[in-house]
Tab-separated table of C-alpha atoms in Angstrom:
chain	number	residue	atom	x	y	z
Y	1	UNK	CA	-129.313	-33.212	-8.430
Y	2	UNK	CA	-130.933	-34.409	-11.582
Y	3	UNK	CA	-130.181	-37.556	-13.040
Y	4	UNK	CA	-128.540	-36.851	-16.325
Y	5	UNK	CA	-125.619	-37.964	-18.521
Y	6	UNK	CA	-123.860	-34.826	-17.567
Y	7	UNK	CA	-123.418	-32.448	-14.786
Y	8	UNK	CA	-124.025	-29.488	-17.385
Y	9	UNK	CA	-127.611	-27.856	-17.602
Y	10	UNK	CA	-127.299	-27.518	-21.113
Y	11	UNK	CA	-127.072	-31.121	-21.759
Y	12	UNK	CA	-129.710	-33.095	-19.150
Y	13	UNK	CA	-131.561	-35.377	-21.032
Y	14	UNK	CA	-135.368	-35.330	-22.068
Y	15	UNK	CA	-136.309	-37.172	-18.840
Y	16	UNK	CA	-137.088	-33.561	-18.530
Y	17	UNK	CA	-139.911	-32.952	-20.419
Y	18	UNK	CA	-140.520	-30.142	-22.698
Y	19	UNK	CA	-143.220	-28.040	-21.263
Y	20	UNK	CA	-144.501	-27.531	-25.636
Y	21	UNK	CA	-145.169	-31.122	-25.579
Y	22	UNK	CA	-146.099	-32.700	-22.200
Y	23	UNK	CA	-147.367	-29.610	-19.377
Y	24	UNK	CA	-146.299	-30.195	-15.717
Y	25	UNK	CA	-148.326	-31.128	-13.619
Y	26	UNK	CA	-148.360	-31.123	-9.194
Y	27	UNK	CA	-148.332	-34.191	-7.717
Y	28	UNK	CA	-149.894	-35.514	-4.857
Y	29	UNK	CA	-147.840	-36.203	-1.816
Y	30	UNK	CA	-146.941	-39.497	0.323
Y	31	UNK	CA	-149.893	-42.215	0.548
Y	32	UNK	CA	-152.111	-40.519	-2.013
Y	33	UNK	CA	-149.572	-40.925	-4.869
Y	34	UNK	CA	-148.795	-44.296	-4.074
Y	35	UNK	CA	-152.403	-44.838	-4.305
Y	36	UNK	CA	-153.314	-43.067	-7.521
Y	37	UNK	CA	-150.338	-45.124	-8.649
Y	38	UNK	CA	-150.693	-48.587	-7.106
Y	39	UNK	CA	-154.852	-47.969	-8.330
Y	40	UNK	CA	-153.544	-47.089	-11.931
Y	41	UNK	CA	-151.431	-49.797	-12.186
Y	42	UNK	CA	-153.996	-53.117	-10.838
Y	43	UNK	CA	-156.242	-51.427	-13.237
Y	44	UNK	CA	-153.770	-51.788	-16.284
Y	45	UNK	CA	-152.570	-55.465	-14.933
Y	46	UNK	CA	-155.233	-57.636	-16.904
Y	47	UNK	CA	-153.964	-55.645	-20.345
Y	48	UNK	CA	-150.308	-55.954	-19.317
Y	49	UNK	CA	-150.166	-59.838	-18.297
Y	50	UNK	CA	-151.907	-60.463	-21.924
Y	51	UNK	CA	-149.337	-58.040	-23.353
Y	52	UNK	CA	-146.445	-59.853	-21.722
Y	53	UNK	CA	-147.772	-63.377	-22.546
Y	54	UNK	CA	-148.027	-62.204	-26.298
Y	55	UNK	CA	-144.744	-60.776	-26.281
Y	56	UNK	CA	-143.343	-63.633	-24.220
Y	57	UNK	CA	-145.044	-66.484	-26.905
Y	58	UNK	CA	-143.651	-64.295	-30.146
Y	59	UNK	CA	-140.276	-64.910	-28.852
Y	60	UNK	CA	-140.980	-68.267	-27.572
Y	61	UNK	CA	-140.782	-69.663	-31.390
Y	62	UNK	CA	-137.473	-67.927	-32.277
Y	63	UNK	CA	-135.067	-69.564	-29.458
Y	64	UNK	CA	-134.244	-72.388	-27.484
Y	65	UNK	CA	-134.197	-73.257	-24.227
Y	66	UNK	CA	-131.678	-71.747	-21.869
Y	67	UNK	CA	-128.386	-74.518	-21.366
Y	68	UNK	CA	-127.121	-74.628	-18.215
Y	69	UNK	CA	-124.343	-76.541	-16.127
Y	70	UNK	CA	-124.843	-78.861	-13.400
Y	71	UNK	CA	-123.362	-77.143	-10.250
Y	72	UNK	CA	-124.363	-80.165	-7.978
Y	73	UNK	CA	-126.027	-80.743	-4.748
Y	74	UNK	CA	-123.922	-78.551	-2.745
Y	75	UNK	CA	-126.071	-76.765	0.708
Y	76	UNK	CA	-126.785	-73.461	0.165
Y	77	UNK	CA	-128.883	-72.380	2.980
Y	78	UNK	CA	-132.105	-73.005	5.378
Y	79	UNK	CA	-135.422	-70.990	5.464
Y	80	UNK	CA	-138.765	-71.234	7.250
Y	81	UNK	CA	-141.114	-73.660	5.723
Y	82	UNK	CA	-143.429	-72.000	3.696
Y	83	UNK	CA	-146.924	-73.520	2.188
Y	84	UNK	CA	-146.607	-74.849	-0.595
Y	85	UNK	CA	-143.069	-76.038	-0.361
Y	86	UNK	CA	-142.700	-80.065	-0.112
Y	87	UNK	CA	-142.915	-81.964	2.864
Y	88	UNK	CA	-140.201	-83.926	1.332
Y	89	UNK	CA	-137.807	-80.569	1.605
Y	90	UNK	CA	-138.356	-79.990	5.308
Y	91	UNK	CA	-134.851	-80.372	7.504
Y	92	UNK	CA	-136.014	-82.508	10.412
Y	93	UNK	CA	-132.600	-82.704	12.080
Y	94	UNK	CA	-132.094	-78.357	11.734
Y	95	UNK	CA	-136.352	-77.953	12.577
Y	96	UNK	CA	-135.566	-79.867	16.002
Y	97	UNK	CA	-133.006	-77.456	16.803
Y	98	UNK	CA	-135.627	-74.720	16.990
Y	99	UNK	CA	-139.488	-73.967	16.973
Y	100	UNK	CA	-140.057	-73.427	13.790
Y	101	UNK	CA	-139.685	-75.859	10.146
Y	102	UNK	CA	-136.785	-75.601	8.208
Y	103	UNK	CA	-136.387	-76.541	4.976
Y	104	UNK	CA	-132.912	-77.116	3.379
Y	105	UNK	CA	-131.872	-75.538	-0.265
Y	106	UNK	CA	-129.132	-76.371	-2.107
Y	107	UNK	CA	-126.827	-74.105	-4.140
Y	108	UNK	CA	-128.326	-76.081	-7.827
Y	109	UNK	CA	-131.535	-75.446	-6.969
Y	110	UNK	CA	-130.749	-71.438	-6.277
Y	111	UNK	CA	-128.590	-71.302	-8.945
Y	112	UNK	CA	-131.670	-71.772	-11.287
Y	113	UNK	CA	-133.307	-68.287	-9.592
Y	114	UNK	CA	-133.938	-65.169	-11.578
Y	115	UNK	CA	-134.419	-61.650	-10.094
Y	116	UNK	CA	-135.891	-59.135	-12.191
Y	117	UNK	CA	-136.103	-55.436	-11.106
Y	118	UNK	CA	-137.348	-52.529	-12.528
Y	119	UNK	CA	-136.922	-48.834	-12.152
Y	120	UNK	CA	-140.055	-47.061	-10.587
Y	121	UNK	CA	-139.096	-43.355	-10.079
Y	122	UNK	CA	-140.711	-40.390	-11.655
Y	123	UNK	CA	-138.136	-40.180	-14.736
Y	124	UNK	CA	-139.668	-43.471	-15.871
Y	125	UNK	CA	-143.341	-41.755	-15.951
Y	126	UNK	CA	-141.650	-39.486	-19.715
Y	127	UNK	CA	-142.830	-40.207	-22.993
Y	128	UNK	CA	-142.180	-37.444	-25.968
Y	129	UNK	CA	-145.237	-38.539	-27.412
Y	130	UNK	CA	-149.058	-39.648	-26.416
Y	131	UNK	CA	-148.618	-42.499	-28.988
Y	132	UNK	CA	-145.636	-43.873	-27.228
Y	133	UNK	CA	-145.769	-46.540	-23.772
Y	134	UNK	CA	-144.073	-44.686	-20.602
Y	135	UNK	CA	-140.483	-45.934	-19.832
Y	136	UNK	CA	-142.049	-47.209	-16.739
Y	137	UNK	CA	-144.980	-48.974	-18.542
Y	138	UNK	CA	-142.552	-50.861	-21.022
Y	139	UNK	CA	-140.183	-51.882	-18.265
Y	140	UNK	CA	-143.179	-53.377	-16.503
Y	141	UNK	CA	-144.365	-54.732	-19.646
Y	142	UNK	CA	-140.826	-56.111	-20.407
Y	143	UNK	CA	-139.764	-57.433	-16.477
Y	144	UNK	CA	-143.405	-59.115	-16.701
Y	145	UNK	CA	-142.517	-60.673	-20.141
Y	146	UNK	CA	-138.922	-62.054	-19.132
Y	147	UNK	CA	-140.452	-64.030	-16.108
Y	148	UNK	CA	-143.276	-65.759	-18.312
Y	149	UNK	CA	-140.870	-66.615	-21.049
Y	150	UNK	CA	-138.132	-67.856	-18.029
Y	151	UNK	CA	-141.159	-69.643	-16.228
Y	152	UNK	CA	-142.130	-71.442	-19.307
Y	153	UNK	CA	-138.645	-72.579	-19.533
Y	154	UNK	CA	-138.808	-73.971	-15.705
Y	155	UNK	CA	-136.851	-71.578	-14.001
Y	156	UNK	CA	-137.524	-70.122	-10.405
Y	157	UNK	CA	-138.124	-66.334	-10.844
Y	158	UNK	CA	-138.636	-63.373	-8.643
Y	159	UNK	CA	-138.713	-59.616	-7.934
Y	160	UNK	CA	-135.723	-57.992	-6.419
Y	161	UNK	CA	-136.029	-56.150	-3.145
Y	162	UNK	CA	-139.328	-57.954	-2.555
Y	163	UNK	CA	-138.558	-59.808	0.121
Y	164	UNK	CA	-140.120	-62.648	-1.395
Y	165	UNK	CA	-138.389	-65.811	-2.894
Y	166	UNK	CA	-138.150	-67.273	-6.016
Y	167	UNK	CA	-141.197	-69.422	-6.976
Y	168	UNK	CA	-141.651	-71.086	-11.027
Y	169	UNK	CA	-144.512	-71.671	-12.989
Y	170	UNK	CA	-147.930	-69.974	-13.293
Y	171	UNK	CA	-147.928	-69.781	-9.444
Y	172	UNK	CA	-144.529	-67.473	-10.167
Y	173	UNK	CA	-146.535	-65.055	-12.388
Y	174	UNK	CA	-149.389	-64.531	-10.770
Y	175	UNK	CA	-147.254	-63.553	-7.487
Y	176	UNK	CA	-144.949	-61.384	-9.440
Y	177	UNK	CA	-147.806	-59.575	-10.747
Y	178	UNK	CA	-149.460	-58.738	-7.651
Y	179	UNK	CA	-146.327	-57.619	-6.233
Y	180	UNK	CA	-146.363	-55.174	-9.334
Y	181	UNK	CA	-149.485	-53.840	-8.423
Y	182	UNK	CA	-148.383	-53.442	-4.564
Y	183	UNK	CA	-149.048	-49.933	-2.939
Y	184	UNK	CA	-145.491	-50.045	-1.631
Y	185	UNK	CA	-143.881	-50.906	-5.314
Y	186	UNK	CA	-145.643	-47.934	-6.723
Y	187	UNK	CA	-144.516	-45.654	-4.235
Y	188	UNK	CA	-140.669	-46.416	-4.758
Y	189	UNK	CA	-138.344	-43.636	-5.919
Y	190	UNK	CA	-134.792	-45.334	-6.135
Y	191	UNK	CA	-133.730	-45.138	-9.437
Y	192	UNK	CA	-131.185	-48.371	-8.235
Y	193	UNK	CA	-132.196	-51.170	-6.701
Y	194	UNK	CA	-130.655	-52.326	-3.350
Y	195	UNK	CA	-127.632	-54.874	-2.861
Y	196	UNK	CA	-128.987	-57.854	-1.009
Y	197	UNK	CA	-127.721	-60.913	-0.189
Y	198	UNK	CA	-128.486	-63.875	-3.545
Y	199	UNK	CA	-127.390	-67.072	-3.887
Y	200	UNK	CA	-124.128	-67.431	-6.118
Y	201	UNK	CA	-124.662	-68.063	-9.367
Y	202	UNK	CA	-128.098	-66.977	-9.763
Y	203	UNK	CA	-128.726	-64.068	-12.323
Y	204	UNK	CA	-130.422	-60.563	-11.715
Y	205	UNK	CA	-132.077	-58.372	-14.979
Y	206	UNK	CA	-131.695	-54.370	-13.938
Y	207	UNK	CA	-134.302	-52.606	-16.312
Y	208	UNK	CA	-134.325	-48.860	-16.328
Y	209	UNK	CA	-133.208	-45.777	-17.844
Y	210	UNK	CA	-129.758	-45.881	-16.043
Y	211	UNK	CA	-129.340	-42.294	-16.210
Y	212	UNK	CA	-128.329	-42.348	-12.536
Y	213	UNK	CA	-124.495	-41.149	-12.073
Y	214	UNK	CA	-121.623	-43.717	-13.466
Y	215	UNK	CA	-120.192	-44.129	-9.844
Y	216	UNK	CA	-123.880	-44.917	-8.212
Y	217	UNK	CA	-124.251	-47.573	-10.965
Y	218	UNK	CA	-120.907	-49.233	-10.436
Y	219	UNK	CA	-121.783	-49.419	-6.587
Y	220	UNK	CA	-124.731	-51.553	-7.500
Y	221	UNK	CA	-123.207	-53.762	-10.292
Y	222	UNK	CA	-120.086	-53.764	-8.282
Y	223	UNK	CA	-122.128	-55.304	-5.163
Y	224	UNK	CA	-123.816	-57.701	-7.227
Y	225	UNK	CA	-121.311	-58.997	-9.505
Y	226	UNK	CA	-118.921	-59.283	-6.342
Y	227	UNK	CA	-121.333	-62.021	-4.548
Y	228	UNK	CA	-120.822	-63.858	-7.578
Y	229	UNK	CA	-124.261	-63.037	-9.941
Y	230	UNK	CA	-124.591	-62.793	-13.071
Y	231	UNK	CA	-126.457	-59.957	-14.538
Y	232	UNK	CA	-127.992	-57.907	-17.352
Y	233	UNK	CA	-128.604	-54.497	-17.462
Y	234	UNK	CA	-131.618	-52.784	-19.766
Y	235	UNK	CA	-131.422	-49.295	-20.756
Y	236	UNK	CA	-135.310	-48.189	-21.574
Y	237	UNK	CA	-134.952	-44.977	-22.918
Y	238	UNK	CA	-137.644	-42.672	-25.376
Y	239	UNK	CA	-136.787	-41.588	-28.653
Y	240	UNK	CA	-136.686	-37.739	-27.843
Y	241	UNK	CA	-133.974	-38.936	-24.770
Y	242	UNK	CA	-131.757	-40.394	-27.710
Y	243	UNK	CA	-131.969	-37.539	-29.953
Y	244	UNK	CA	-133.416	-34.475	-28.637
Y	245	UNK	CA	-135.162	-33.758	-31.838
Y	246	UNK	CA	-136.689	-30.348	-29.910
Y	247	UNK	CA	-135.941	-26.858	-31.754
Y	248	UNK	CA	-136.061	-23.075	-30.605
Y	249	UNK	CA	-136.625	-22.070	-27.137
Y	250	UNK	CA	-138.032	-24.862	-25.008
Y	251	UNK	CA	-138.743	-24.851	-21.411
Y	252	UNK	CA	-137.818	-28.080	-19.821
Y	253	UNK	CA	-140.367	-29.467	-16.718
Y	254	UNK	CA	-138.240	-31.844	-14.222
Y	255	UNK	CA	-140.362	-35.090	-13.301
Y	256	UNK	CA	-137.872	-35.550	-10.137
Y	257	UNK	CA	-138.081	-32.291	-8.439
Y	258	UNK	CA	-136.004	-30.320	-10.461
Y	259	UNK	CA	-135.980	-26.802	-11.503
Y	260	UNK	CA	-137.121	-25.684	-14.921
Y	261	UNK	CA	-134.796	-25.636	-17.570
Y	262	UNK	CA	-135.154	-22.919	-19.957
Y	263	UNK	CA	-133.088	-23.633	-23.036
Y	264	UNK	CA	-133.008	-20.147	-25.974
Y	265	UNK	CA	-132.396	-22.760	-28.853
Y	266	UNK	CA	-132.210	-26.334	-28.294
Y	267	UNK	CA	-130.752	-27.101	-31.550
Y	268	UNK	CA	-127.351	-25.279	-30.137
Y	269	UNK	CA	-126.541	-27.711	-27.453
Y	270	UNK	CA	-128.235	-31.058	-29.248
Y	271	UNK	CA	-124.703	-32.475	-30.375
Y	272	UNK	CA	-123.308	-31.448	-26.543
Y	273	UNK	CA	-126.372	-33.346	-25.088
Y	274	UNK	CA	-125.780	-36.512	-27.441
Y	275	UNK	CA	-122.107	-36.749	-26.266
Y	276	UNK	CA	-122.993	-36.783	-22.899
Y	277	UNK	CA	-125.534	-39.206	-23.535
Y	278	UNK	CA	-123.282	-41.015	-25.393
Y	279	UNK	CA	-120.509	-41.453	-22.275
Y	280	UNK	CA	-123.343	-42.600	-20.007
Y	281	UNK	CA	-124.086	-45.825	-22.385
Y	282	UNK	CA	-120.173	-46.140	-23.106
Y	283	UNK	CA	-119.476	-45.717	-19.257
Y	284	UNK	CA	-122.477	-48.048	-18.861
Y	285	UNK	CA	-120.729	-50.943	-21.351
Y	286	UNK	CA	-117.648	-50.569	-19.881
Y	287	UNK	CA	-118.814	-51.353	-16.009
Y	288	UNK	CA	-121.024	-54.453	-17.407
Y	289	UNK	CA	-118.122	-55.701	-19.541
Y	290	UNK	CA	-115.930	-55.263	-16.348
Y	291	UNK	CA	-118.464	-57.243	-14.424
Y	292	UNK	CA	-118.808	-60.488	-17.308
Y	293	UNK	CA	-123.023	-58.897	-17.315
Y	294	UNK	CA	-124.719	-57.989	-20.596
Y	295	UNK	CA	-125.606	-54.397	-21.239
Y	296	UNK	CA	-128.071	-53.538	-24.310
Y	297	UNK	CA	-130.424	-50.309	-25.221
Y	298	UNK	CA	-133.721	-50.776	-26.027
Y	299	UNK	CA	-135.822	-47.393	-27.136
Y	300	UNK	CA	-139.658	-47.060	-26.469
Y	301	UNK	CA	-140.866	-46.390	-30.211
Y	302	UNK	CA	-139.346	-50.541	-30.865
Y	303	UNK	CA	-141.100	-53.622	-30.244
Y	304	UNK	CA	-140.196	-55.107	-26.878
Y	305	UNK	CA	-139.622	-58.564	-28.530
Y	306	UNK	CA	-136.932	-57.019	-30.104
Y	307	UNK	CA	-135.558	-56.261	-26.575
Y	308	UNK	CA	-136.636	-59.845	-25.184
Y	309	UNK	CA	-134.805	-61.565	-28.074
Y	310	UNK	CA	-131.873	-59.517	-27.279
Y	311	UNK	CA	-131.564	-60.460	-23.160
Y	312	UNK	CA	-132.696	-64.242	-23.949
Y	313	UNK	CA	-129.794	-64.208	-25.864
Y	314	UNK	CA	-127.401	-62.897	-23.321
Y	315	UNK	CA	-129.153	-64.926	-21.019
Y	316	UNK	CA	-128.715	-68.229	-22.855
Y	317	UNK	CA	-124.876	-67.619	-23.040
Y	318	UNK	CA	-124.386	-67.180	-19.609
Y	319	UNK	CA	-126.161	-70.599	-19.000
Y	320	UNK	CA	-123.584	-72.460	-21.547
């Protein structure tokens, strides 16, 4: 089923691109397109860290540092000593228990943890023109930029669905950007990521096009927001996906497996297409509002400080 605002053919978004402007092309299957991909992106990650530190630094001088509220000393959980931690965090009394070293983390410290996830399916690959960044290579650019800007500010960040905890500082970073680049990262398709267990309190950043159906949205905020996190959701979208500015007969090239879409004259459904487009985002609002998160819209042809103002923002009044 394509992911669209609306079930109707006449109305799914430019995610499907417009064979005039963009031709379709086959894709390789299983390991090889997670390599192309995985190759493609390590080769862009040099570019894209000084991109994100730019845009992170440009921000940076417009806001202050995020407030947030004591929540005490109270035991969260124990994990496996890892290097790096400090000896001085290691649970002697739980590590005797069993073989391996425990180390003890309390709910203050997690509550400081960001996880930042981005969309990495095929829709995210559309851009209505070649002068324009990908969806996918703006929310990269943008998840990238949020955890400089959050490390600066001494908070613990990581990637959801990574399996890998929170870490702060440069040492934060560089792991999050490797994990970028990972083989297994490029080859995701899930337009959502997956509910997971978090610490309470700690926040989560959702960046994607969120064209995904209402209901399979609410699932995941719903499962978030009831373990007790905080969150924001992104909507990356391109400028043709907001306004279908296509006339006369265009022929419309799924990314995501769907079949063509031939449309006689696009200017005769363009006002249909907007209104369904137009739910999503209000359907989108209202689940966010329902769940205390932010939601905000952010549109490829605009500067992504614009969008990094906008969620430090949000951010900042959660942490009042």
């Amino acid at each position: 089923m394509p992911r669209s605002p609306g079930p109707t053919s006449t109305s799914q978004p430019a995610t499907s691109q417009p064979a005039t402007s963009q031709p379709a092309t086959s894709q390789p299957a299983g390991t090889l397109l997670a390599r192309h991909r995985a190759e493609e992106l390590a080769s862009a990650l040099p570019p894209l860290l000084v991109a994100a530190e730019r845009v992170a630094a440009t921000v940076a001088q417009g806001v202050h540092g995020r407030r947030r509220v004591g929540l005490g000393e109270t035991f969260w959980q124990f994990r496996r000593y890892q290097p790096g931690d400090a000896p001085s965090m290691i649970d002697w009394r739980q590590s005797a228990k069993t073989q391996p070293v425990y180390v003890r983390e309390n709910e203050w410290e997690a509550a400081q943890s960001v996880w930042l996830w981005r969309d990495r399916s095929a829709s995210m690959d559309f851009r209505s023109a070649a002068a324009l960044p990908t969806k996918r290579e703006r929310a990269d650019l943008l998840t990238l930029a949020t955890a400089v800007l959050l490390a600066r500010g001494g908070e613990r960040v990581a990637l959801l669905n990574s399996g890998v905890r929170p870490d702060h500082g440069k040492t934060a970073i560089d792991r999050l950007a490797r994990l970028m680049t990972d083989p297994r990262s490029a080859a995701a398709s899930d337009p959502l990521p997956a509910v997971e267990p978090l610490p309470r309190h700690a926040q989560v950043v959702l960046f994607g096009d969120l064209l995904s159906p209402l209901p399979d949205i609410h699932a995941t905020v719903s499962g978030l927001s009831g373990r007790g996190l905080r969150g924001h959701l992104v909507q990356i979208l391109d400028p043709a996906e907001e306004t279908l500015p296509y006339d006369g007969r265009v022929d419309f090239q799924g990314l995501e497996g769907e079949q063509p879409l031939l449309v006689p004259r696009v200017e005769a459904v363009r006002d249909a297409y907007r209104e369904r487009l137009k739910a999503q985002q209000d359907g989108l609002a209202a689940l966010a509002r329902t769940a205390g998160w932010s939601f905000a819209v952010h549109r490829t042809d605009r500067s992504p400080q614009s969008a990094l103002l906008t969620l430090w923002g949000a951010m900042a009044m959660e942490a009042v």
